[in-house]
PDB file of C-alpha atoms in Angstrom:
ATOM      1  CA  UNK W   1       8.529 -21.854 -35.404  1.00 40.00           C
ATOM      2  CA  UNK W   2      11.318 -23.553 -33.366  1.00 42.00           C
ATOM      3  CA  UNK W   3       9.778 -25.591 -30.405  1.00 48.00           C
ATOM      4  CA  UNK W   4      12.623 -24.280 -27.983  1.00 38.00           C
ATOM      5  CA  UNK W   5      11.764 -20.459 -29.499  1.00 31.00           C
ATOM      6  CA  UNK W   6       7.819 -21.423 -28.741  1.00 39.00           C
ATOM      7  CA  UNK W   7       9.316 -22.104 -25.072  1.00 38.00           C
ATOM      8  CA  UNK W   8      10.903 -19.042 -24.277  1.00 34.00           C
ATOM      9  CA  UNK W   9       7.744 -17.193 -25.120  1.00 32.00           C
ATOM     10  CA  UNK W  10       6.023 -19.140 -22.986  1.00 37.00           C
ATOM     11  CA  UNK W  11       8.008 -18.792 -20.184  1.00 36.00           C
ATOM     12  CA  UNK W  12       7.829 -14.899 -20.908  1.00 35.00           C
ATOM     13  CA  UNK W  13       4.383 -14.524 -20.834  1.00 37.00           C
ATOM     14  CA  UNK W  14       4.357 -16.726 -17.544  1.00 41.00           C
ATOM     15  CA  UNK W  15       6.992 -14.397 -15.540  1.00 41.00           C
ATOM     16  CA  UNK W  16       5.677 -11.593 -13.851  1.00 41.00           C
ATOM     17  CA  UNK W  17       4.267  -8.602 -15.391  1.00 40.00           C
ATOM     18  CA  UNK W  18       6.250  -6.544 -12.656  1.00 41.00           C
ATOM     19  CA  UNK W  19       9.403  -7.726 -14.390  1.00 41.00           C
ATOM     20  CA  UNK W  20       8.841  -6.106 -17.407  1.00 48.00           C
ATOM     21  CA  UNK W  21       7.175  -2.902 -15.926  1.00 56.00           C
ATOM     22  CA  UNK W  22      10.363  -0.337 -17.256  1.00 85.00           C
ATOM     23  CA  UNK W  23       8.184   2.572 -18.976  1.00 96.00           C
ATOM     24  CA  UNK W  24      11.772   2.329 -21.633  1.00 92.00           C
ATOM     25  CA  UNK W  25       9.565   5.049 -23.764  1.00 93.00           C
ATOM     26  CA  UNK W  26       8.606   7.062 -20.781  1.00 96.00           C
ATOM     27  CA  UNK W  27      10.810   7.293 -17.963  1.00 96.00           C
ATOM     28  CA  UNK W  28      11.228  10.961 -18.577  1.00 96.00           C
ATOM     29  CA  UNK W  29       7.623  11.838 -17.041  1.00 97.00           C
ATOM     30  CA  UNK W  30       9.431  10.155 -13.221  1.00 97.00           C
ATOM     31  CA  UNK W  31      11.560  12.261 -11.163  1.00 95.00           C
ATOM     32  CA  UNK W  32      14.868  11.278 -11.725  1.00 93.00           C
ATOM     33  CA  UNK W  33      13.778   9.156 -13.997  1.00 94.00           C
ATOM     34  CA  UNK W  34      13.267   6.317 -10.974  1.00 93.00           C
ATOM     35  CA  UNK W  35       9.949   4.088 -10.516  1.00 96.00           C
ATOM     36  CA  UNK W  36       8.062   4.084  -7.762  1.00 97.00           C
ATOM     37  CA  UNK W  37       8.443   0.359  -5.977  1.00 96.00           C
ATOM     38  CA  UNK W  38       5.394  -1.561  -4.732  1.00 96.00           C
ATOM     39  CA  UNK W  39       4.477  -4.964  -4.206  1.00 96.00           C
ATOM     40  CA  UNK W  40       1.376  -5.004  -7.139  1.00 96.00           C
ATOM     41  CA  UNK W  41       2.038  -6.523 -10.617  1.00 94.00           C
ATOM     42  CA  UNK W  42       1.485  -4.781 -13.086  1.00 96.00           C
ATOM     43  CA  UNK W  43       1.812  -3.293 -16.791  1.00 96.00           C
ATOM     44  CA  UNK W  44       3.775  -0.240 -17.793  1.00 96.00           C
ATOM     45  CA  UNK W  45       1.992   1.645 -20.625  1.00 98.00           C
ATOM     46  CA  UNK W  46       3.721   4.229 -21.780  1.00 97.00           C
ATOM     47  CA  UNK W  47       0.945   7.521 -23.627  1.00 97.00           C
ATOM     48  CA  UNK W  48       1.537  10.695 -25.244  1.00 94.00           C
ATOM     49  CA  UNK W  49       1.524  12.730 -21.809  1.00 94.00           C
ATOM     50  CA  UNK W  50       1.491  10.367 -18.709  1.00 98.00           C
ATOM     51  CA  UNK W  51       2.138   6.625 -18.218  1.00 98.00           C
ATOM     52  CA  UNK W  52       0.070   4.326 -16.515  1.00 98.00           C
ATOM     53  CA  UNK W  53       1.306   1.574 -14.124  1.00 98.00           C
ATOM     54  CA  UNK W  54      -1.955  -1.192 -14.728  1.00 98.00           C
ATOM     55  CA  UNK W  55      -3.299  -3.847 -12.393  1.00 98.00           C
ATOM     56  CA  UNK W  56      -4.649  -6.762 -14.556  1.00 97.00           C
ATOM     57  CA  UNK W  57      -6.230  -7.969 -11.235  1.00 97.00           C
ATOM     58  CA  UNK W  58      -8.052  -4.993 -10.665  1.00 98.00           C
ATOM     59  CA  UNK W  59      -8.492  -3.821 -14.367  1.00 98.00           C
ATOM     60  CA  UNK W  60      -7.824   0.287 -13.594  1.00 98.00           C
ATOM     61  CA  UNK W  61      -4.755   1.667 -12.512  1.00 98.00           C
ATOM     62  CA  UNK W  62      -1.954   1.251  -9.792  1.00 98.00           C
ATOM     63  CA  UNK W  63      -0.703   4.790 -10.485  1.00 98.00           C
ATOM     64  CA  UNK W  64      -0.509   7.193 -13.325  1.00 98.00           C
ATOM     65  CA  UNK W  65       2.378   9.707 -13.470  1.00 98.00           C
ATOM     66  CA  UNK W  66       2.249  13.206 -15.657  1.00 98.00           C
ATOM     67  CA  UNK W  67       4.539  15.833 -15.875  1.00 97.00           C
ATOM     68  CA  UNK W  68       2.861  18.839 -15.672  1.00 97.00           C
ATOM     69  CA  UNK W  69       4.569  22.769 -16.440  1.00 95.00           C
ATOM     70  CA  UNK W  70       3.179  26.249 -17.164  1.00 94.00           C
ATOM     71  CA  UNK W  71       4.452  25.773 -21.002  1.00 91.00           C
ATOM     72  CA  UNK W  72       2.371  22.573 -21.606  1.00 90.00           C
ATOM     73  CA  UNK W  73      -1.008  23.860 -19.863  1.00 92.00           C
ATOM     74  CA  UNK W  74      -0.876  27.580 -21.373  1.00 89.00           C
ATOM     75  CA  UNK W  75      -1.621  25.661 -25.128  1.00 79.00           C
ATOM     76  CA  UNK W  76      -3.737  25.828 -27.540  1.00 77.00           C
ATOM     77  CA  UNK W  77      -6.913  23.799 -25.297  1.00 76.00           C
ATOM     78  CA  UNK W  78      -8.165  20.401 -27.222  1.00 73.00           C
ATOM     79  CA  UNK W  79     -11.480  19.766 -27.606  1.00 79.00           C
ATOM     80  CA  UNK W  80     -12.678  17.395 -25.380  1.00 84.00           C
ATOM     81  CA  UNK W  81     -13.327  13.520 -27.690  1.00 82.00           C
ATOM     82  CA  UNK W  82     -15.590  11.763 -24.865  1.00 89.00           C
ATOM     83  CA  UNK W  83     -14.516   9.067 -26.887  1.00 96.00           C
ATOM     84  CA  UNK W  84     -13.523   6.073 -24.688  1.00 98.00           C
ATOM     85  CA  UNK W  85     -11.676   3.084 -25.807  1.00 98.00           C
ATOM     86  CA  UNK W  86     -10.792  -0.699 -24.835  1.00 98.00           C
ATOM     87  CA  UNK W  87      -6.691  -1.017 -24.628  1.00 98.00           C
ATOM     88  CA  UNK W  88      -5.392  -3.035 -26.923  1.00 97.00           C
ATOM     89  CA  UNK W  89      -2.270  -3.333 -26.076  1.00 97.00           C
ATOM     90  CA  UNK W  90      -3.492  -5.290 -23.157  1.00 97.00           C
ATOM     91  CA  UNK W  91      -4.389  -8.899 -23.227  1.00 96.00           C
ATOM     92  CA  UNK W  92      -7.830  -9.428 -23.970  1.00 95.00           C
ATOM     93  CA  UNK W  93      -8.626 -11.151 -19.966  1.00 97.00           C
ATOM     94  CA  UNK W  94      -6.691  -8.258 -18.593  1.00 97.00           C
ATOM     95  CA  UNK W  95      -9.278  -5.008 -20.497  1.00 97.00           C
ATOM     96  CA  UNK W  96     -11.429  -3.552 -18.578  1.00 98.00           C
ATOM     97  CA  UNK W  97     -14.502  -3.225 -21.036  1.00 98.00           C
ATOM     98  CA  UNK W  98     -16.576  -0.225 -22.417  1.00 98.00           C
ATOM     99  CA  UNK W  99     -19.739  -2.462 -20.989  1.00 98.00           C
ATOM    100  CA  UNK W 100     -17.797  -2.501 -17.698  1.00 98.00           C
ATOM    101  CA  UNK W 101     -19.193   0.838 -16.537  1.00 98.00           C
ATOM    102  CA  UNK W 102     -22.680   0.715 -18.511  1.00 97.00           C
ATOM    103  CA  UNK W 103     -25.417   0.975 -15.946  1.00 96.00           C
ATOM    104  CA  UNK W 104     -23.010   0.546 -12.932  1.00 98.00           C
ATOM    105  CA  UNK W 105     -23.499   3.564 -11.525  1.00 97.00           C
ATOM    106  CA  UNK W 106     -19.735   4.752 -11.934  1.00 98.00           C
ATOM    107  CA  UNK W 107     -18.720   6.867 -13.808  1.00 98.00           C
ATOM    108  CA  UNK W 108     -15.164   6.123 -16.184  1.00 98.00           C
ATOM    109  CA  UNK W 109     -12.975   8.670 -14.236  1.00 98.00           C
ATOM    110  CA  UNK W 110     -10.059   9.675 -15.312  1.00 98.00           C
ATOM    111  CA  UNK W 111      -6.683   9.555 -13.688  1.00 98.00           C
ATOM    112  CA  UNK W 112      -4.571  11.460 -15.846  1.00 98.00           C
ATOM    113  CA  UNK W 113      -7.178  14.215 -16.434  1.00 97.00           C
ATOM    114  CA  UNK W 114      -8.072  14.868 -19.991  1.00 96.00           C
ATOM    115  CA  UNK W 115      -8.022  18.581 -19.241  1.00 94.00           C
ATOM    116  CA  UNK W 116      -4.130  18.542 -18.791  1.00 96.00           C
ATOM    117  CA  UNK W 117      -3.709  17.163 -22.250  1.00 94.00           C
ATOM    118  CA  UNK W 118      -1.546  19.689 -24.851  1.00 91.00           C
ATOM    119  CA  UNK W 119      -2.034  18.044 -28.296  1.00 91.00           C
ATOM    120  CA  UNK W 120      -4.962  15.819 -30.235  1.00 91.00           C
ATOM    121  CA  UNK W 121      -3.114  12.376 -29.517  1.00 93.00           C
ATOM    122  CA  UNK W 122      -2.865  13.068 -25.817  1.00 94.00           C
ATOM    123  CA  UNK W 123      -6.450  13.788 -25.535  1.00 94.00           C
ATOM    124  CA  UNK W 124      -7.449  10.805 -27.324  1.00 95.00           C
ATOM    125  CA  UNK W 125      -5.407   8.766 -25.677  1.00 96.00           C
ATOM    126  CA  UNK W 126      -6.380   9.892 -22.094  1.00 97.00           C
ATOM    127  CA  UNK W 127      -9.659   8.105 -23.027  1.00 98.00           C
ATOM    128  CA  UNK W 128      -7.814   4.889 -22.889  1.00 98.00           C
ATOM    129  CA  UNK W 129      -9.948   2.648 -20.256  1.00 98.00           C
ATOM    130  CA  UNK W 130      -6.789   2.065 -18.878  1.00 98.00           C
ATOM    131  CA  UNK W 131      -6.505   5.311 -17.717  1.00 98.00           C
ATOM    132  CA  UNK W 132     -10.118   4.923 -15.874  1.00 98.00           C
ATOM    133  CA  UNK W 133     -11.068   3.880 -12.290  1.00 98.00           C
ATOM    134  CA  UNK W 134     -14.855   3.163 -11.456  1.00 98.00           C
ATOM    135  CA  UNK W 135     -15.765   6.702  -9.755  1.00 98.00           C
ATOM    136  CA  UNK W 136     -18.727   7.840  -7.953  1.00 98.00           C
ATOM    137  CA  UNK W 137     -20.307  10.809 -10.534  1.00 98.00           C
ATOM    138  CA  UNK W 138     -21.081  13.462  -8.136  1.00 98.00           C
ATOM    139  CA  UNK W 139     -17.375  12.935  -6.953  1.00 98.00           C
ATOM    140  CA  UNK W 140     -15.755  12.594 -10.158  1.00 98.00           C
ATOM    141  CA  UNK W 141     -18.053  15.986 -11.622  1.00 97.00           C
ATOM    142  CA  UNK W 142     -17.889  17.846  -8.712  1.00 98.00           C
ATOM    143  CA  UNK W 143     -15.078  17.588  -5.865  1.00 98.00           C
ATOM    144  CA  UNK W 144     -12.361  15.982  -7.851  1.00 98.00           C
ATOM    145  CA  UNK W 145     -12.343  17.627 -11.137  1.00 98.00           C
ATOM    146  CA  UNK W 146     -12.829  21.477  -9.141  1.00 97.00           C
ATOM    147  CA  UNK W 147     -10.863  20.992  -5.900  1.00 98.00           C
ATOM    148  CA  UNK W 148      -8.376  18.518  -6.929  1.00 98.00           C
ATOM    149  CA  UNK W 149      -7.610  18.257 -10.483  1.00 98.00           C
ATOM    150  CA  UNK W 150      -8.451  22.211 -11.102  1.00 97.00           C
ATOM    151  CA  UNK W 151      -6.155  22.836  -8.203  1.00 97.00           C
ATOM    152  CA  UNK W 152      -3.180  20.957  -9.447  1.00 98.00           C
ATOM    153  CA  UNK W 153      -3.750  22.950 -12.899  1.00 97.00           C
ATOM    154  CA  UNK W 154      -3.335  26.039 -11.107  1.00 97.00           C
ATOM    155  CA  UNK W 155      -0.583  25.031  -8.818  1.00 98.00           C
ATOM    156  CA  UNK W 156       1.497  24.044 -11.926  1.00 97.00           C
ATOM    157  CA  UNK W 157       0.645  27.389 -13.550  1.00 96.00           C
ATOM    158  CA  UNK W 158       2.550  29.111 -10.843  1.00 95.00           C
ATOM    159  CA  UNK W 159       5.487  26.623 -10.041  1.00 94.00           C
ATOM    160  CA  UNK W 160       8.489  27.166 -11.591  1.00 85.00           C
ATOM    161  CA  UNK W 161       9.013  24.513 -13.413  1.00 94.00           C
ATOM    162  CA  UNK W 162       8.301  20.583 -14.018  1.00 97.00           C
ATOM    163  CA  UNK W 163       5.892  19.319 -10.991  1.00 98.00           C
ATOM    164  CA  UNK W 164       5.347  15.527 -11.363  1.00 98.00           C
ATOM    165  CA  UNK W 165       1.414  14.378 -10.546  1.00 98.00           C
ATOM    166  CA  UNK W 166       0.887  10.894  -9.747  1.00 98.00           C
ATOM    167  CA  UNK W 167      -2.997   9.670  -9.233  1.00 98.00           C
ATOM    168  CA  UNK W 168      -4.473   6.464  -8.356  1.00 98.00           C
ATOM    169  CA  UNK W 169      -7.016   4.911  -6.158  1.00 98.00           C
ATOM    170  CA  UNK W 170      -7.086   2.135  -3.521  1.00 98.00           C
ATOM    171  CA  UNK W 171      -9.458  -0.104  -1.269  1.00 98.00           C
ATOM    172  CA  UNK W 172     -12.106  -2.131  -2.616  1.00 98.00           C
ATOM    173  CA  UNK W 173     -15.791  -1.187  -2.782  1.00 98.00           C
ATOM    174  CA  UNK W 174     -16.706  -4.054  -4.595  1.00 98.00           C
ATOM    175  CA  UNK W 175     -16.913  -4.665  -8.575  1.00 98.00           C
ATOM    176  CA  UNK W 176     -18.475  -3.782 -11.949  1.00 98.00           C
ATOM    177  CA  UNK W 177     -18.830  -5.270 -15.469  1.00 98.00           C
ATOM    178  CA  UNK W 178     -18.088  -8.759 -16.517  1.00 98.00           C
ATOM    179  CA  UNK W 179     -14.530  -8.069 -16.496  1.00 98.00           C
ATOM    180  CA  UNK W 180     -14.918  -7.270 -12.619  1.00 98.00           C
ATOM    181  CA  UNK W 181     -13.194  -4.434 -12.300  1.00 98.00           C
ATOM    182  CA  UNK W 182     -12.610  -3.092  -8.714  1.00 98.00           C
ATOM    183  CA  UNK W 183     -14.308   0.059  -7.419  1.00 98.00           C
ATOM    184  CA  UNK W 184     -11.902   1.763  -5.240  1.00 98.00           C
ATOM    185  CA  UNK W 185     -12.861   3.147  -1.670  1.00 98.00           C
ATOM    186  CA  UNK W 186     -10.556   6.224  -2.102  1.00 98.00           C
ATOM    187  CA  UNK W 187      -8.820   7.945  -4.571  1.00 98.00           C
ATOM    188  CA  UNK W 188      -5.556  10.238  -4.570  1.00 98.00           C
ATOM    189  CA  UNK W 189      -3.090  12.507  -6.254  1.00 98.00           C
ATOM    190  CA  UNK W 190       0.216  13.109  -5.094  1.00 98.00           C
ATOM    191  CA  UNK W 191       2.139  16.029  -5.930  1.00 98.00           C
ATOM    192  CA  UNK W 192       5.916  16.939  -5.935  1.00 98.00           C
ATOM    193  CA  UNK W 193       7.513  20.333  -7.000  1.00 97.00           C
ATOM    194  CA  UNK W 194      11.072  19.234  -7.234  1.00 96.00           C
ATOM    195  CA  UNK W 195      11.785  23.057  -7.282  1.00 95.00           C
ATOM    196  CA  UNK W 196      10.975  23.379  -3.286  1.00 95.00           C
ATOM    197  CA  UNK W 197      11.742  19.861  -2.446  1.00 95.00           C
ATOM    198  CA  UNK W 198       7.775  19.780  -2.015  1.00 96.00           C
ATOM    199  CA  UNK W 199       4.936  17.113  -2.048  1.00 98.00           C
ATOM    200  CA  UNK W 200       1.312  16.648  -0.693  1.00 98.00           C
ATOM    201  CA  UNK W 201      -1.311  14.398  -1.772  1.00 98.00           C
ATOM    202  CA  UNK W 202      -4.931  14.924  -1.925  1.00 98.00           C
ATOM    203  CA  UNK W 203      -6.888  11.950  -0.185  1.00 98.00           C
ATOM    204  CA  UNK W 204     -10.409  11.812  -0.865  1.00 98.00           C
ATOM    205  CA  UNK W 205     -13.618   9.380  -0.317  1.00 98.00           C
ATOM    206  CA  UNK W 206     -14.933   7.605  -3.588  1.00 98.00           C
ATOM    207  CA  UNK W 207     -18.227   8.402  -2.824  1.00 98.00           C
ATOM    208  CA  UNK W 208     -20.910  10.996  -4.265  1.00 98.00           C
ATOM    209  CA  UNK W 209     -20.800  12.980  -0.306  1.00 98.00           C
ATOM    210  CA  UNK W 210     -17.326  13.075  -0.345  1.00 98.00           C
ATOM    211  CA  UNK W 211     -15.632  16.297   1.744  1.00 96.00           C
ATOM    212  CA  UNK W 212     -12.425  17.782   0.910  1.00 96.00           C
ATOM    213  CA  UNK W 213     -10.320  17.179   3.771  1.00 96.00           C
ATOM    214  CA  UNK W 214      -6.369  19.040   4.239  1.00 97.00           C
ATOM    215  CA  UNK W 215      -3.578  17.514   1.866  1.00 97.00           C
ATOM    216  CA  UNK W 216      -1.882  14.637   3.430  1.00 98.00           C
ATOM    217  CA  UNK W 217       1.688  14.028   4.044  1.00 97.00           C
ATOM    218  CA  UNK W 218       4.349  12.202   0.926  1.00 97.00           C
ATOM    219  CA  UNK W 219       4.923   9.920   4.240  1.00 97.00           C
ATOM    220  CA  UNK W 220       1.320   9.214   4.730  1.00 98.00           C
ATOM    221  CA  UNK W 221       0.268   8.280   1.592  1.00 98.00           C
ATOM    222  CA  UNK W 222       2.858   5.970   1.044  1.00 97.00           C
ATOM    223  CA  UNK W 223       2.003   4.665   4.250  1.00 98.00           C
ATOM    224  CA  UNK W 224      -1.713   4.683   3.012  1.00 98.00           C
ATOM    225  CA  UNK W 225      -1.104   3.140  -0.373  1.00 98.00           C
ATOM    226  CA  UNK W 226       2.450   0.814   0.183  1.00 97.00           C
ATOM    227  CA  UNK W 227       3.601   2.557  -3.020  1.00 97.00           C
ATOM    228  CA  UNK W 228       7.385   4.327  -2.290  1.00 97.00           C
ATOM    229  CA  UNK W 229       7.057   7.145  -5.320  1.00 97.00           C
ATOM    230  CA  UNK W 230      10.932   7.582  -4.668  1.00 96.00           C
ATOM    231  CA  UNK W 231      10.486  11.450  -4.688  1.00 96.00           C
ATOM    232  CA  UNK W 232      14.330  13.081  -3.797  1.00 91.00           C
ATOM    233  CA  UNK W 233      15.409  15.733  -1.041  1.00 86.00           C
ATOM    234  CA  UNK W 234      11.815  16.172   0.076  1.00 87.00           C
ATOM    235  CA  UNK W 235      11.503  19.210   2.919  1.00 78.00           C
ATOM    236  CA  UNK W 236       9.017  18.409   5.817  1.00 72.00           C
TER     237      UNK W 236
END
């Protein structure tokens, strides 16, 4: 190996991770196929059914995007794998661990549920600890996955077509594991029916009392969150 090639790879793996954060395999699951713009670094990883935007700081996600429709949720149901899984793909310093979340407290919550996964490879991969944020249990059991997730299922039963979900979390609580990866003090999911020019985002407390509290605005939570999802034409 070269020494000049052995310099360009080092000054790759020195730039930014933000610079190379273009989902190329994925874009379609963004409206208009346009990333949102924040100030975090991350990694783009692109999965069979949602791509997740990763902090390496904070070892969970900055955002995860699906596309959701009526076609992909009315199939055949996978069977739940509980199986959970370090990423590779990610450096080694960067994981967030299986022993993370072993006697934390936390549970591995999901952002891109693994209910809303239509074939055997997306349900795998949704177990991708990539793809987890530290959660408090009675939340992540009980007022998330029935008033939040459950209620984004049904809304994209009944849209018309595409709706684009993007989750994530924010704050910090504090941390877990050896790999100290931050436990977010609230969690959200922003959703945008490009059909009615639409969004709202759910905006809830990552703790086991948490109370569901009205949808927040598109302009709120990017207020909330400095993340600009670049949704089009939205309707106040």
């Amino acid at each position: 190996m070269s020494i000049l090639y052995r310099l360009l790879v080092l000054i790759i793996i020195a730039l930014p991770n933000s610079a190379f954060a273009l989902f190329d395999a994925c874009l379609d699951y963004f409206p208009t196929q346009q990333l949102p713009s924040t100030a975090q670094i991350g990694r783009d990883l692109c999965f069979e059914g949602f791509a997740v935007y990763y902090s390496p700081e904070h070892k969970k996600p900055i955002y995860v995007v699906e596309k959701l429709n009526r076609n992909r949720l009315m199939g055949e149901r996978q069977k739940r794998s509980n199986r959970f899984y370090e990423e590779a793909r990610l450096p080694r310093q960067e994981r967030a661990l299986i022993t993370d979340y072993r006697d934390s407290g936390y549970d591995r919550g999901h952002n891109a549920p693994a209910a809303d996964m239509h074939n055997e490879q997306a349900m795998a991969q949704s177990f991708s600890l990539a793809n987890m944020m530290p959660q408090a249990r009675e939340n992540n059991r009980g007022i998330w996955a029935k008033q939040v997730e459950q209620a984004t299922r049904h809304y994209a039963l009944r849209a018309g077509g595409d709706i684009y979900v993007f989750t994530g979390s924010t704050g910090d609580l504090g941390r877990i594991g050896t790999s100290q990866v931050t436990i977010p003090s609230h969690l959200y999911k922003l959703v945008y029916d490009p059909s009615r020019k639409k969004a709202w985002a759910y905006w809830i407390e990552n703790t086991n009392t948490a109370a569901m509290t009205p949808p927040i605005s598109y302009q709120e939570l990017k207020d909330r969150t400095g993340i600009d999802f670049h949704l089009p034409d939205i309707t106040p």
